[in-house]
Amino acid sequence: RSSLALTHLCVLVQLFPLPTCHAFLPNFWSRFLTLSWDSWTHQYMTEQAILNITIETWTEMMEDRHDVDHVELYTSLGRVFWRAVGEVASSNAAMDFLSSTRSDPIYHFDSERVEGATQMLRQFWSQTLQLTQAKEYQGARQSLGQLFHSLQDFYSHSNWVEMGQRRLYLHLLNPNEPPVPIASEDTPTCAECYRFSCYNNLLEEMIHQTEPLLTSGYFSSYPVKPAGKCSHGGILDSSRRQGAEGGINKDSTSPMFSPHHFLHKEAAHLASMATLRVLRDLRNIVGSKSILRLFSVQQPPALVFVMDTTGSMFEEITAARLRTLSIIQARGKNRQASLPGTFILVPFHDPGFGPVMETDDSHQFMQYMEDLTALGGGDEPEMCLSALQLALTHSPPLSEIFVFTDASPKDHHLSKAVQALILEKQIKVNFLLTEDPSHKGGIKGTRKRKRRETLSPGRFSLYSSIASISGGLTIFTTNKDIHKVSAIVEDTTTSSKVTLLHTKVDTDSSHTFRVDTAVAKVMLHITGQLSNCELVSPSEIRQSLPGNNGPLAVLDSLKGLWRIQLLPPPEIGVWQLTVKSNGPITFNILGDSSLDFLYYFAKEANETHPGLRRVEGSPIAGVPVFLVVAVTGVSPSVGVSFTHVTLLGYKGESLQNVQLNSSSSHWSGEELLGYMDSVPRIPFSLRLLGRDKNGNLVERVSSEMVQPTHVQIQVSSAPTLLPGHSSSVMFEIFNHGPNRYFSLSAEDDHSILSQGDQQRLFIDSRGSVKRKVELRVPFTARVWKAITLTLTVQAEDSSDSNYAVVHLAVLPEDPDNIPPACAAMQVESSCPSVCSQGYWQVSLIAKDIGQSGLASIQLTKGEGTLSLSEVTEDKPKDEETSRRVPHPVDTSKNRKHPLVTESELILQLGGSQLVRGDHPLNISERIQREPIAMRYSSSCCSPQAEIVLWDRAGNIRRCHLKAGQQRALQNNNRAGSCECNSMLVLILAYLLACNIDYIHE
């Protein structure tokens, strides 16, 4: 099977030519700054490894299908996938930019801090693994990026490559693998080098002796470089002038930045191999489906409802329930989407909200919807924003949320935190309001409200503002129409939807939108009070709406919403839409297409490593900035060329054109770069423009509104959270405007902030202040739980505001560092002189002694077959059926575990069998912490075997089996016994007392 996967992978490499390799420097811009065009970057190695593991895993899962189209699969890796990849790559690059990590040697294997860096690396591995298993994917992607950075830096910053090593240093992530000794602090490691290129400057004992010593270069002034030690080197390293002068880093192919530039490709190759191995090990433990969920591969969009459950909401709940059923049924018929999506429901009323009901089981979600009831009521305002904040925290990035209510918000104070989460995760929020904001009389449904004349007609304006910023819609409709209006849920939760036009106007207007060859289906949503409209096709065919069925489109006219679907296939070219209305209206035109884009703003960084640093939060108005655009869903056969981005105002007017540096996008995820002399001072959205291979114009629109500002929050440290302890998040606020007062707010989704009230700050023009917030984690907090902290700052004299979203996780104080154990039950060996005429077999029990539980099993050596079953705690019904073997038993051919009965060897794993070459069998979702019974059978011509066990904490045990010995098991323990606690010692002592073979690594 593995050979088949590799064949497919080779085909993919030929089909999709990747761009010229970039570097150990942070990202693609580093090539330009260092004049090293053929260097490899952290970003490139990370993206390539994730792409490879994705294609490899999906191909293996689809082995039973012969119609897998690899070109289609590659093209279908759209915005959500590349957004997830971008989060990992950004977290990786940030290690060179954040003040808390860029100069600390333990994050970069600098200054011979190899042991500390190794421990940090293993902590990142544990966090990534456990957060993935806990389905906290955003936190897992962040720690995975940090892990990749440190791991890749090892091969560039140490002398591993100079030793002549062409294999991976497995000890970094597996303490059971043999370590290489590290040079002591008083051991000289380098000779003087007075040139940019430092050939042979490592001392002989560092590279050529029988047991060479491991070292790495010192960087800058901390820690102080001892005499005779190697420097990192390059023009950004101040320690390069101290003896021994020179350096050994292999970050790039530029001699100015990398004294060992001539070994860059060798180091980059090993770093890339190590990165891919981490992903394969992660897949081995969490399973193929979990690794695909981690990167949002082939999943339908999340379905997220925020539901008012007060007494007047019966029709709305019913409408949402029926839409859910329709979507689930449609997805069930779609054979292409084999992985479930995310379903989230957050109810609210007054004064309560929540809990969050989240699942990837469609039947479970349908039950959540069925259990909703419309009861009670009270005063008109309710806790809508509190529920929305929870939904935003739990929703995957690029999701779409639908809020059903007929009440205004009671919790206005959360508006800035909600806005921050929307912008940070690029989530659209749509409000379906069954209430007329201008209505003055009557009482809706069974809700007992205050009389309408006491309520403000503008009480829903906050909803409209939130929807507008997010690129969503606010629809005022009625109970009569809510079921048909809720059709927008189905319209917008198709994975291939792209935005062709999104704008808001106050009066009658005319707009154009473009349909290109990559668009298959077009749906128009127009909200507001419309009287009529005219649609004109590219060939100037006209249709008036409403009216009889016409040649261009079908209209569904509802209270508050017009749904217009162009008749298929839509004509290619420019369409025109002219509308007349009785007030403000919003246009949202969607098309079915895989071709789309992502973007972010960045600024140049030249501290420890040159590169582009992503701007966190909103960009600063009036200053220069880089615009980075990643095109997604590009088929290699299309050949789309993108030339520029147009910045659009609230009403769709053009504000500024930004030229892009590249004329062609040959593969998804390629980043195009533009430079903006000055960020506009008003909110704007983006429109990407280009042409296909036939010269036809192509346009795509991002509907969310960027909010330029004159204030900035920069987080300097994101601490580890432990149950029963307090931790602080440090940050700095910069004022790019005049002297003034600001309000600072902090919100978290688990109410563990020690102080949640607003703080009032005065900051001078061009000044800054440093602050911190304290988080107090209760003893009862669940470990590996993600915590989202949202910081917002608002100027008191203007609309200037900004935000920072910090993703944290609760970690255990005592992590599981104990590998699983193997114990022999029974040995049968009959090997004559002619090996082909005999066989041998061993029965084993595998159990995780730590608290994590077994995760995966693989047969890595041997030509036999490994069969698996689960040992249960079931008690035999009578003594006759148990046939319990007394102990101790001393026979080489019939040795059984004294605590196990034959009736307890029940096949809970479906009679799973493994042979060498099979991928690891993931059992983490099939069993909890029960032991596993295994039987290995083999011809005597293959007298040795090796079984590898992983537990859910990432610990590894290698169990060696050997025929022809009385004990049948090779005792070769390299596991660190110092990590074993007293309970493990007692267990091993008990096994030995029972004369049980215990298999060591």
JSON list of C-alpha atoms in Angstrom, two decimals, residues 105 120 122 140 157 181 200 224 265 305 314 357 372 383 398 439 571 576 594 661 678 689 695 739 806 832 843 846 867:
[
{"chain": "A", "resi": 105, "resn": "PRO", "atom": "CA", "xyz": [18.22, 30.05, 22.19]},
{"chain": "A", "resi": 120, "resn": "MET", "atom": "CA", "xyz": [10.92, 22.43, 24.54]},
{"chain": "A", "resi": 122, "resn": "ARG", "atom": "CA", "xyz": [9.04, 17.54, 23.07]},
{"chain": "A", "resi": 140, "resn": "ALA", "atom": "CA", "xyz": [-2.84, 22.34, 17.67]},
{"chain": "A", "resi": 157, "resn": "HIS", "atom": "CA", "xyz": [22.09, 25.73, 13.49]},
{"chain": "A", "resi": 181, "resn": "PRO", "atom": "CA", "xyz": [27.00, 13.77, 23.47]},
{"chain": "A", "resi": 200, "resn": "ASN", "atom": "CA", "xyz": [36.40, 23.65, 7.69]},
{"chain": "A", "resi": 224, "resn": "VAL", "atom": "CA", "xyz": [27.71, 35.29, 26.43]},
{"chain": "A", "resi": 265, "resn": "LYS", "atom": "CA", "xyz": [20.60, 22.19, 0.69]},
{"chain": "A", "resi": 305, "resn": "PHE", "atom": "CA", "xyz": [-26.70, 28.26, 14.68]},
{"chain": "A", "resi": 314, "resn": "PHE", "atom": "CA", "xyz": [-41.34, 28.46, 17.76]},
{"chain": "A", "resi": 357, "resn": "MET", "atom": "CA", "xyz": [-23.34, 21.95, 21.65]},
{"chain": "A", "resi": 372, "resn": "LEU", "atom": "CA", "xyz": [-34.78, 22.82, 21.44]},
{"chain": "A", "resi": 383, "resn": "MET", "atom": "CA", "xyz": [-27.95, 37.74, 25.83]},
{"chain": "A", "resi": 398, "resn": "LEU", "atom": "CA", "xyz": [-13.94, 31.07, 7.51]},
{"chain": "A", "resi": 439, "resn": "HIS", "atom": "CA", "xyz": [-43.08, 48.55, 14.23]},
{"chain": "A", "resi": 571, "resn": "GLU", "atom": "CA", "xyz": [-23.57, 33.33, -19.37]},
{"chain": "A", "resi": 576, "resn": "GLN", "atom": "CA", "xyz": [-25.86, 44.34, -14.72]},
{"chain": "A", "resi": 594, "resn": "SER", "atom": "CA", "xyz": [-13.09, 26.54, -6.31]},
{"chain": "A", "resi": 661, "resn": "ASN", "atom": "CA", "xyz": [4.32, 41.25, -8.15]},
{"chain": "A", "resi": 678, "resn": "SER", "atom": "CA", "xyz": [-0.64, 54.23, 2.52]},
{"chain": "A", "resi": 689, "resn": "LEU", "atom": "CA", "xyz": [-8.59, 40.92, -10.59]},
{"chain": "A", "resi": 695, "resn": "GLY", "atom": "CA", "xyz": [-7.90, 36.50, -21.81]},
{"chain": "A", "resi": 739, "resn": "ASN", "atom": "CA", "xyz": [-2.45, 62.21, 22.85]},
{"chain": "A", "resi": 806, "resn": "VAL", "atom": "CA", "xyz": [-4.60, 34.95, 22.09]},
{"chain": "A", "resi": 832, "resn": "PRO", "atom": "CA", "xyz": [13.42, -27.43, 12.04]},
{"chain": "A", "resi": 843, "resn": "SER", "atom": "CA", "xyz": [0.98, -14.27, 22.06]},
{"chain": "A", "resi": 846, "resn": "ALA", "atom": "CA", "xyz": [0.21, -4.62, 25.19]},
{"chain": "A", "resi": 867, "resn": "SER", "atom": "CA", "xyz": [-3.49, -10.32, 14.79]}
]
